[in-house]
Amino acid sequence: MGDKVTDITFKGFDVIGIKVGDQAQSEAFRIRGQADFVHMAAHDNEAIGFYYTGNGTGTVLNSDAYNNIGPTPLSAGNIDGFGAHGGDVSFINSRAWNNSDDGFDSISSKGTVIYDHCWSFNHRGNQDGVGDKNGFKVGGYAYRTSGFPDTLPVHTVKYSLAVNNGANGFYANHQPGQSATWTNNTAYNNSRANFDMLERVSLTDITNIPGYREVLHNNIAFTGRAIVNDNNLPENVTNNSWTINGGLEITADDFVSLDTTQLSAPRKSDGTLPDVSFMLPVSSSPLSQYNLGYLAD
């Protein structure tokens, strides 16, 4: 969809079977104008599911992107489930799983991106293990030192879930400033870290540093490293499973279920997410008492 295409809504169908050939990437949907998606799915492609670029804006609601795999070394590291690299974009109640690169990616975004009640799981690369494999790659401008938006966007990640990803669950991705406010998210068994707050010094200095500008409240991390590259102010990192009373001692008994197969269950007839008990804290757990995680009220 070109720059001048606006006020378009796609609703209620699947896109499958797109090939990449010898290109770096293909896309099921490429948006440079304005488009919204409701109860959509892009799956079993060699292509990115939903790709906002240029000045592209819109909302993706109740939609899925899964089994999108770049089969070649060139394409594998580009095939995300959802990409927000343009203007303001919101992802709501959407899921990404088993895509060869990242589940959700907003590198180089000029606009503010909101991730609200989104799930990202089982990103492990292509058949050769090639791909970045993050659940949520939020922000960042790689190693550029020019061409930034006038104001760096600060994104929002809330009530979202990252599980069994081959790199990080939630990743600040070298942002040269605050990447996001991270609130009531749950991360489980992500290979490198559940939360990686890596930033870089500034727009003109590409040196990587532990993040000191991030804000994290009411999050859960279980199994694997809770958080890395964290030099944030204590008052900006509160009421998390790893900060309460020096870190809560969490076991599997704190949760109703750790059955990850629930996460790919069919959506309800109205397109909303399935009801799950995965990582729902039991009532006696301090996780419930402190109202932590993606299923909190």
GROMACS .gro file of C-alpha atoms in nm:
model
  297
    1MET     CA    1   0.000   0.000   0.000
    2GLY     CA    2   0.150   0.328  -0.115
    3ASP     CA    3   0.206   0.653   0.072
    4LYS     CA    4  -0.125   0.804  -0.039
    5VAL     CA    5  -0.340   0.503   0.046
    6THR     CA    6  -0.535   0.572   0.367
    7ASP     CA    7  -0.842   0.460   0.560
    8ILE     CA    8  -0.810   0.096   0.459
    9THR     CA    9  -0.924  -0.187   0.686
   10PHE     CA   10  -0.854  -0.554   0.621
   11LYS     CA   11  -1.068  -0.795   0.818
   12GLY     CA   12  -1.112  -1.166   0.865
   13PHE     CA   13  -0.891  -1.359   0.623
   14ASP     CA   14  -0.554  -1.539   0.601
   15VAL     CA   15  -0.256  -1.485   0.372
   16ILE     CA   16  -0.036  -1.788   0.305
   17GLY     CA   17   0.224  -1.918   0.062
   18ILE     CA   18   0.424  -1.604  -0.025
   19LYS     CA   19   0.776  -1.682  -0.151
   20VAL     CA   20   1.093  -1.479  -0.104
   21GLY     CA   21   1.312  -1.611  -0.387
   22ASP     CA   22   1.661  -1.457  -0.379
   23GLN     CA   23   1.544  -1.131  -0.220
   24ALA     CA   24   1.630  -1.017   0.132
   25GLN     CA   25   1.261  -1.017   0.224
   26SER     CA   26   0.901  -1.032   0.108
   27GLU     CA   27   0.591  -0.912   0.292
   28ALA     CA   28   0.234  -1.034   0.319
   29PHE     CA   29   0.130  -0.674   0.386
   30ARG     CA   30   0.355  -0.372   0.325
   31ILE     CA   31   0.205  -0.044   0.446
   32ARG     CA   32   0.346   0.299   0.361
   33GLY     CA   33   0.016   0.484   0.404
   34GLN     CA   34  -0.251   0.408   0.663
   35ALA     CA   35  -0.413   0.069   0.714
   36ASP     CA   36  -0.575  -0.125   0.995
   37PHE     CA   37  -0.605  -0.502   1.035
   38VAL     CA   38  -0.873  -0.687   1.232
   39HIS     CA   39  -0.883  -1.064   1.294
   40MET     CA   40  -0.622  -1.134   1.027
   41ALA     CA   41  -0.353  -1.400   0.995
   42ALA     CA   42  -0.036  -1.421   0.788
   43HIS     CA   43   0.122  -1.764   0.816
   44ASP     CA   44   0.325  -2.031   0.642
   45ASN     CA   45   0.499  -1.776   0.423
   46GLU     CA   46   0.858  -1.691   0.337
   47ALA     CA   47   0.754  -1.333   0.415
   48ILE     CA   48   0.706  -1.083   0.696
   49GLY     CA   49   0.346  -1.085   0.811
   50PHE     CA   50   0.263  -0.716   0.866
   51TYR     CA   51   0.525  -0.454   0.770
   52TYR     CA   52   0.479  -0.082   0.832
   53THR     CA   53   0.749   0.130   0.666
   54GLY     CA   54   0.802   0.483   0.533
   55ASN     CA   55   0.538   0.687   0.714
   56GLY     CA   56   0.302   0.392   0.749
   57THR     CA   57   0.058   0.402   1.039
   58GLY     CA   58  -0.227   0.190   1.169
   59THR     CA   59  -0.361  -0.057   1.422
   60VAL     CA   60  -0.333  -0.435   1.414
   61LEU     CA   61  -0.605  -0.590   1.630
   62ASN     CA   62  -0.668  -0.956   1.712
   63SER     CA   63  -0.427  -1.078   1.446
   64ASP     CA   64  -0.164  -1.352   1.417
   65ALA     CA   65   0.164  -1.401   1.231
   66TYR     CA   66   0.321  -1.746   1.251
   67ASN     CA   67   0.534  -1.999   1.067
   68ASN     CA   68   0.684  -1.730   0.848
   69ILE     CA   69   1.034  -1.856   0.770
   70GLY     CA   70   1.311  -1.713   0.556
   71PRO     CA   71   1.470  -2.027   0.408
   72THR     CA   72   1.799  -1.864   0.303
   73PRO     CA   73   2.073  -1.697   0.511
   74LEU     CA   74   1.983  -1.366   0.344
   75SER     CA   75   1.612  -1.378   0.421
   76ALA     CA   76   1.603  -1.559   0.756
   77GLY     CA   77   1.719  -1.254   0.952
   78ASN     CA   78   1.449  -1.032   0.805
   79ILE     CA   79   1.131  -1.236   0.835
   80ASP     CA   80   0.952  -1.102   1.143
   81GLY     CA   81   0.593  -1.162   1.240
   82PHE     CA   82   0.512  -0.793   1.278
   83GLY     CA   83   0.728  -0.494   1.183
   84ALA     CA   84   0.667  -0.130   1.278
   85HIS     CA   85   0.930   0.082   1.105
   86GLY     CA   86   0.723   0.382   1.000
   87GLY     CA   87   0.487   0.613   1.190
   88ASP     CA   88   0.262   0.547   1.489
   89VAL     CA   89   0.148   0.185   1.507
   90SER     CA   90  -0.050  -0.011   1.768
   91PHE     CA   91  -0.050  -0.388   1.807
   92ILE     CA   92  -0.337  -0.507   2.026
   93ASN     CA   93  -0.426  -0.864   2.126
   94SER     CA   94  -0.196  -0.999   1.857
   95ARG     CA   95   0.028  -1.307   1.850
   96ALA     CA   96   0.352  -1.402   1.678
   97TRP     CA   97   0.516  -1.744   1.688
   98ASN     CA   98   0.769  -1.948   1.497
   99ASN     CA   99   0.890  -1.673   1.265
  100SER     CA  100   1.254  -1.697   1.162
  101ASP     CA  101   1.362  -1.352   1.284
  102ASP     CA  102   1.173  -1.167   1.560
  103GLY     CA  103   0.811  -1.184   1.668
  104PHE     CA  104   0.759  -0.807   1.689
  105ASP     CA  105   1.020  -0.557   1.566
  106SER     CA  106   1.015  -0.176   1.574
  107ILE     CA  107   1.375  -0.093   1.485
  108SER     CA  108   1.414   0.245   1.310
  109SER     CA  109   1.057   0.352   1.385
  110LYS     CA  110   0.988   0.722   1.347
  111GLY     CA  111   0.661   0.691   1.535
  112THR     CA  112   0.549   0.561   1.871
  113VAL     CA  113   0.466   0.191   1.881
  114ILE     CA  114   0.227   0.038   2.135
  115TYR     CA  115   0.230  -0.333   2.219
  116ASP     CA  116  -0.081  -0.409   2.422
  117HIS     CA  117  -0.175  -0.765   2.527
  118CYS     CA  118   0.050  -0.925   2.265
  119TRP     CA  119   0.215  -1.269   2.279
  120SER     CA  120   0.542  -1.369   2.115
  121PHE     CA  121   0.680  -1.720   2.147
  122ASN     CA  122   0.895  -1.994   1.996
  123HIS     CA  123   1.116  -1.783   1.772
  124ARG     CA  124   1.415  -2.008   1.707
  125GLY     CA  125   1.540  -1.910   1.359
  126ASN     CA  126   1.499  -2.097   1.032
  127GLN     CA  127   1.584  -2.460   0.959
  128ASP     CA  128   1.953  -2.374   1.009
  129GLY     CA  129   1.893  -2.168   1.323
  130VAL     CA  130   1.952  -1.840   1.137
  131GLY     CA  131   1.756  -1.539   1.265
  132ASP     CA  132   1.761  -1.289   1.552
  133LYS     CA  133   1.502  -1.481   1.759
  134ASN     CA  134   1.375  -1.206   1.992
  135GLY     CA  135   1.020  -1.194   2.119
  136PHE     CA  136   0.988  -0.815   2.118
  137LYS     CA  137   1.266  -0.606   1.961
  138VAL     CA  138   1.163  -0.257   2.066
  139GLY     CA  139   1.331   0.052   1.927
  140GLY     CA  140   1.689   0.098   1.817
  141TYR     CA  141   1.849   0.249   1.507
  142ALA     CA  142   2.134   0.001   1.459
  143TYR     CA  143   2.461   0.192   1.425
  144ARG     CA  144   2.332   0.497   1.242
  145THR     CA  145   2.450   0.842   1.353
  146SER     CA  146   2.213   1.045   1.135
  147GLY     CA  147   1.864   1.035   0.989
  148PHE     CA  148   1.679   1.022   1.320
  149PRO     CA  149   1.327   1.157   1.381
  150ASP     CA  150   1.314   1.502   1.541
  151THR     CA  151   1.199   1.343   1.865
  152LEU     CA  152   1.297   0.988   1.951
  153PRO     CA  153   0.981   0.787   2.019
  154VAL     CA  154   0.935   0.615   2.353
  155HIS     CA  155   0.734   0.300   2.297
  156THR     CA  156   0.489   0.119   2.526
  157VAL     CA  157   0.497  -0.252   2.603
  158LYS     CA  158   0.222  -0.364   2.839
  159TYR     CA  159   0.038  -0.681   2.940
  160SER     CA  160   0.243  -0.880   2.691
  161LEU     CA  161   0.408  -1.220   2.695
  162ALA     CA  162   0.742  -1.353   2.563
  163VAL     CA  163   0.810  -1.727   2.585
  164ASN     CA  164   1.075  -1.971   2.461
  165ASN     CA  165   1.248  -1.731   2.225
  166GLY     CA  166   1.601  -1.811   2.113
  167ALA     CA  167   1.745  -1.474   2.217
  168ASN     CA  168   1.570  -1.216   2.436
  169GLY     CA  169   1.211  -1.198   2.544
  170PHE     CA  170   1.189  -0.818   2.566
  171TYR     CA  171   1.478  -0.623   2.412
  172ALA     CA  172   1.561  -0.250   2.411
  173ASN     CA  173   1.785  -0.305   2.106
  174HIS     CA  174   2.061  -0.042   2.141
  175GLN     CA  175   1.814   0.245   2.172
  176PRO     CA  176   2.001   0.582   2.193
  177GLY     CA  177   1.759   0.693   2.465
  178GLN     CA  178   1.465   0.536   2.644
  179SER     CA  179   1.327   0.253   2.436
  180ALA     CA  180   1.001   0.195   2.621
  181THR     CA  181   0.791   0.182   2.932
  182TRP     CA  182   0.754  -0.188   3.016
  183THR     CA  183   0.455  -0.262   3.238
  184ASN     CA  184   0.286  -0.587   3.347
  185ASN     CA  185   0.469  -0.814   3.108
  186THR     CA  186   0.564  -1.179   3.156
  187ALA     CA  187   0.878  -1.345   3.022
  188TYR     CA  188   0.953  -1.717   3.045
  189ASN     CA  189   1.249  -1.927   2.939
  190ASN     CA  190   1.401  -1.693   2.682
  191SER     CA  191   1.748  -1.817   2.594
  192ARG     CA  192   1.966  -1.509   2.636
  193ALA     CA  193   1.759  -1.310   2.882
  194ASN     CA  194   1.397  -1.249   2.966
  195PHE     CA  195   1.453  -0.872   2.967
  196ASP     CA  196   1.755  -0.712   2.795
  197MET     CA  197   1.768  -0.336   2.841
  198LEU     CA  198   2.073  -0.270   2.620
  199GLU     CA  199   2.099   0.093   2.509
  200ARG     CA  200   2.367   0.297   2.334
  201VAL     CA  201   2.518   0.620   2.463
  202SER     CA  202   2.355   0.875   2.231
  203LEU     CA  203   2.257   0.961   1.876
  204THR     CA  204   2.618   1.035   1.790
  205ASP     CA  205   2.793   0.775   2.008
  206ILE     CA  206   2.720   0.415   1.911
  207THR     CA  207   2.888   0.263   2.217
  208ASN     CA  208   2.663   0.000   2.373
  209ILE     CA  209   2.586   0.045   2.743
  210PRO     CA  210   2.359  -0.110   3.005
  211GLY     CA  211   2.030   0.077   2.985
  212TYR     CA  212   1.976   0.356   3.234
  213ARG     CA  213   1.668   0.525   3.088
  214GLU     CA  214   1.417   0.239   3.084
  215VAL     CA  215   1.106   0.213   3.303
  216LEU     CA  216   0.990  -0.132   3.420
  217HIS     CA  217   0.705  -0.199   3.662
  218ASN     CA  218   0.497  -0.507   3.757
  219ASN     CA  219   0.681  -0.754   3.533
  220ILE     CA  220   0.747  -1.127   3.581
  221ALA     CA  221   1.059  -1.313   3.468
  222PHE     CA  222   1.081  -1.688   3.531
  223THR     CA  223   1.337  -1.947   3.419
  224GLY     CA  224   1.659  -1.809   3.277
  225ARG     CA  225   1.819  -1.474   3.343
  226ALA     CA  226   1.561  -1.223   3.460
  227ILE     CA  227   1.725  -0.907   3.328
  228VAL     CA  228   2.059  -0.804   3.175
  229ASN     CA  229   2.209  -0.469   3.082
  230ASP     CA  230   2.017  -0.303   3.362
  231ASN     CA  231   2.163   0.018   3.505
  232ASN     CA  232   1.827   0.186   3.545
  233LEU     CA  233   1.728   0.406   3.836
  234PRO     CA  234   1.582   0.195   4.121
  235GLU     CA  235   1.269   0.411   4.131
  236ASN     CA  236   1.210   0.331   3.763
  237VAL     CA  237   1.236  -0.046   3.812
  238THR     CA  238   0.986  -0.138   4.082
  239ASN     CA  239   0.740  -0.410   4.177
  240ASN     CA  240   0.898  -0.666   3.944
  241SER     CA  241   0.948  -1.031   4.036
  242TRP     CA  242   1.326  -0.975   4.054
  243THR     CA  243   1.311  -0.653   4.259
  244ILE     CA  244   1.045  -0.720   4.525
  245ASN     CA  245   1.217  -0.795   4.857
  246GLY     CA  246   1.543  -0.851   4.673
  247GLY     CA  247   1.379  -1.090   4.428
  248LEU     CA  248   1.092  -1.331   4.479
  249GLU     CA  249   1.168  -1.702   4.493
  250ILE     CA  250   0.945  -1.831   4.214
  251THR     CA  251   0.879  -2.196   4.135
  252ALA     CA  252   0.644  -2.376   3.899
  253ASP     CA  253   0.401  -2.407   4.190
  254ASP     CA  254   0.338  -2.033   4.170
  255PHE     CA  255   0.148  -2.082   3.844
  256VAL     CA  256  -0.174  -2.256   3.747
  257SER     CA  257  -0.006  -2.392   3.433
  258LEU     CA  258   0.318  -2.384   3.236
  259ASP     CA  259   0.164  -2.555   2.933
  260THR     CA  260   0.282  -2.348   2.637
  261THR     CA  261   0.054  -2.526   2.391
  262GLN     CA  262  -0.230  -2.308   2.519
  263LEU     CA  263  -0.074  -2.005   2.353
  264SER     CA  264  -0.143  -2.116   1.997
  265ALA     CA  265  -0.501  -2.227   2.065
  266PRO     CA  266  -0.764  -2.101   1.821
  267ARG     CA  267  -0.903  -1.756   1.878
  268LYS     CA  268  -1.259  -1.707   1.991
  269SER     CA  269  -1.523  -1.655   1.723
  270ASP     CA  270  -1.506  -1.278   1.771
  271GLY     CA  271  -1.131  -1.283   1.711
  272THR     CA  272  -1.021  -1.222   2.068
  273LEU     CA  273  -0.742  -1.419   2.232
  274PRO     CA  274  -0.821  -1.761   2.380
  275ASP     CA  275  -0.869  -1.785   2.754
  276VAL     CA  276  -0.552  -1.937   2.900
  277SER     CA  277  -0.411  -2.027   3.239
  278PHE     CA  278  -0.048  -2.022   3.124
  279MET     CA  279   0.161  -1.847   3.389
  280LEU     CA  280  -0.150  -1.731   3.571
  281PRO     CA  281  -0.032  -1.693   3.931
  282VAL     CA  282  -0.217  -1.906   4.183
  283SER     CA  283  -0.404  -1.703   4.442
  284SER     CA  284  -0.155  -1.787   4.718
  285SER     CA  285   0.146  -1.670   4.517
  286PRO     CA  286   0.303  -1.331   4.590
  287LEU     CA  287   0.291  -1.275   4.214
  288SER     CA  288  -0.086  -1.255   4.248
  289GLN     CA  289  -0.071  -1.044   4.561
  290TYR     CA  290   0.149  -0.788   4.390
  291ASN     CA  291  -0.065  -0.794   4.073
  292LEU     CA  292   0.223  -0.882   3.843
  293GLY     CA  293   0.237  -1.006   3.487
  294TYR     CA  294   0.043  -1.014   3.164
  295LEU     CA  295  -0.277  -1.157   3.314
  296ALA     CA  296  -0.303  -0.907   3.600
  297ASP     CA  297  -0.623  -0.711   3.644
   0.00000   0.00000   0.00000
